[in-house]
């Protein structure tokens, strides 16, 4: 959340600001929000190693009826456009994502309805998209021909069988017309699947469909809790199909190095070296870790917790570090962040002050990190937490870290975590997202540069309204700490029943340096490095989730970088601030690429990870004000 924040609640506004070292909440808002708690996967052989839940199993059902040969899809046939879109899905599918492919109307060109309406085949079993499976799938797609009938209902029944009977499953149907084989009517089949209590939804893309077919296809999606989107050409088909697949694959996916923080204080805490780790909260318990840092080095600690539906208002996480001893460690750094109820992550981070004379030394250079858990309604279910640890010392002052090549066009589609945030440069980037998604992008900024972010969304005329729905843009600095968006302090641009194009502008803000006298500390733009941009439709009506909306993201970077000797933090791996290879936004998995770390026995190469979905729901209590005041005074 931005440091200066505003919460909208039934058109009543409450504001508070929070300076870096002494933060005081001036008011707290109350709102009831429902959310589900999503458990992390069970631990591996190492103790308490939280992992991401298995991604949804997805079966793509593709229409290859004769009408797909129509040459009206933006200068090419519908079939050619469909091949392009499906190939894109195969190329960008994460390796661990189980994907299958079923077609109908592909083999029988005759007029016998009985034969034509039985023409449905599973051409690719539901399997993770490793290199071999990916190559096989693309080869099969290249050979597709469109010749026959349109047995949608029969194909949906068979697709459900393809996916099995356990876990999260989705069918993504692409069709350009009505079912020509009913019975069974497709919508009745959809209701039949739903009535079986199967955890399965059908998303539908209507490709140049007439109004009669659109009604039928929307009914399929509505009956199963899926989404519907229209497409008129290859580009829109590719975008909308990709958006529907990301719903099953691209929640905040966690991979990386597991760690089990101590629940009983610093004494029994594990030692963490520069890198990114994955742990988990339970029942409001704090997590402790040991870290080695010499007095001449600087420490960065960032913590991120992620929810599927958004946190309860007032949920707080805090990171602090310092020498172990009586009370909580905080002599080196302390930062916190509070959820306003709509964001799917709570993320905060801090850095120690420069210079050995500015801090309390630790015995044997071993300090303690604590991640404080004040997430309301957390219960006893695991809540994954990402911990990023970095070290900078004199040997790394001014050292060059690898900067990824900015992407454009389709390759600039937002990723779904800090690690998979898509690198972009100045300019305007367009894509579509499903309501409920919250993609990330990243830009590199140096002291002296100014950042302006303008994000727009096109809200359809029939968009289900919600009193608290809005268009939200969040900018996070290099500490993964949210910054102020603009001087009006609002978190979101409220929709309030509006439709059409709605824009939200953040900035311009000048990036300074923590060591500079004119630091913009209170706004969060005092840390040169990687900045992250996240956009989403906040607090949508439940019926709005899954609706595909076009968005635009315009980034402007002005000003002249100033020369200086800012510290460069190393996180155990030069991918710590995000991927740099094309296509990495389709998968969070990255290979190791060691880099020089700080010269200390506390700096071997680590690996990165990203947390995954949890949830929370509910109520902010006025007691949070007391908590923040007490913590702020204690920190001072």
XYZ file of C-alpha atoms in Angstrom, residues 68-82 84 207-208 233-235:
21
model
C -13.362 -22.302 -39.200
C -12.161 -22.113 -42.815
C -13.879 -18.731 -43.237
C -11.326 -16.101 -44.275
C -12.539 -13.282 -42.017
C -10.106 -13.224 -39.080
C -8.046 -10.153 -39.831
C -6.661 -11.212 -43.206
C -6.449 -14.919 -42.490
C -8.746 -17.854 -41.874
C -10.261 -18.489 -38.475
C -8.317 -21.764 -38.422
C -4.992 -19.984 -38.991
C -5.804 -17.494 -36.236
C -6.735 -20.332 -33.860
C -1.568 -18.954 -33.835
C -14.579 -16.491 -32.053
C -16.517 -14.313 -34.496
C -9.295 -11.579 -35.001
C -6.060 -13.418 -34.299
C -4.714 -10.801 -31.903
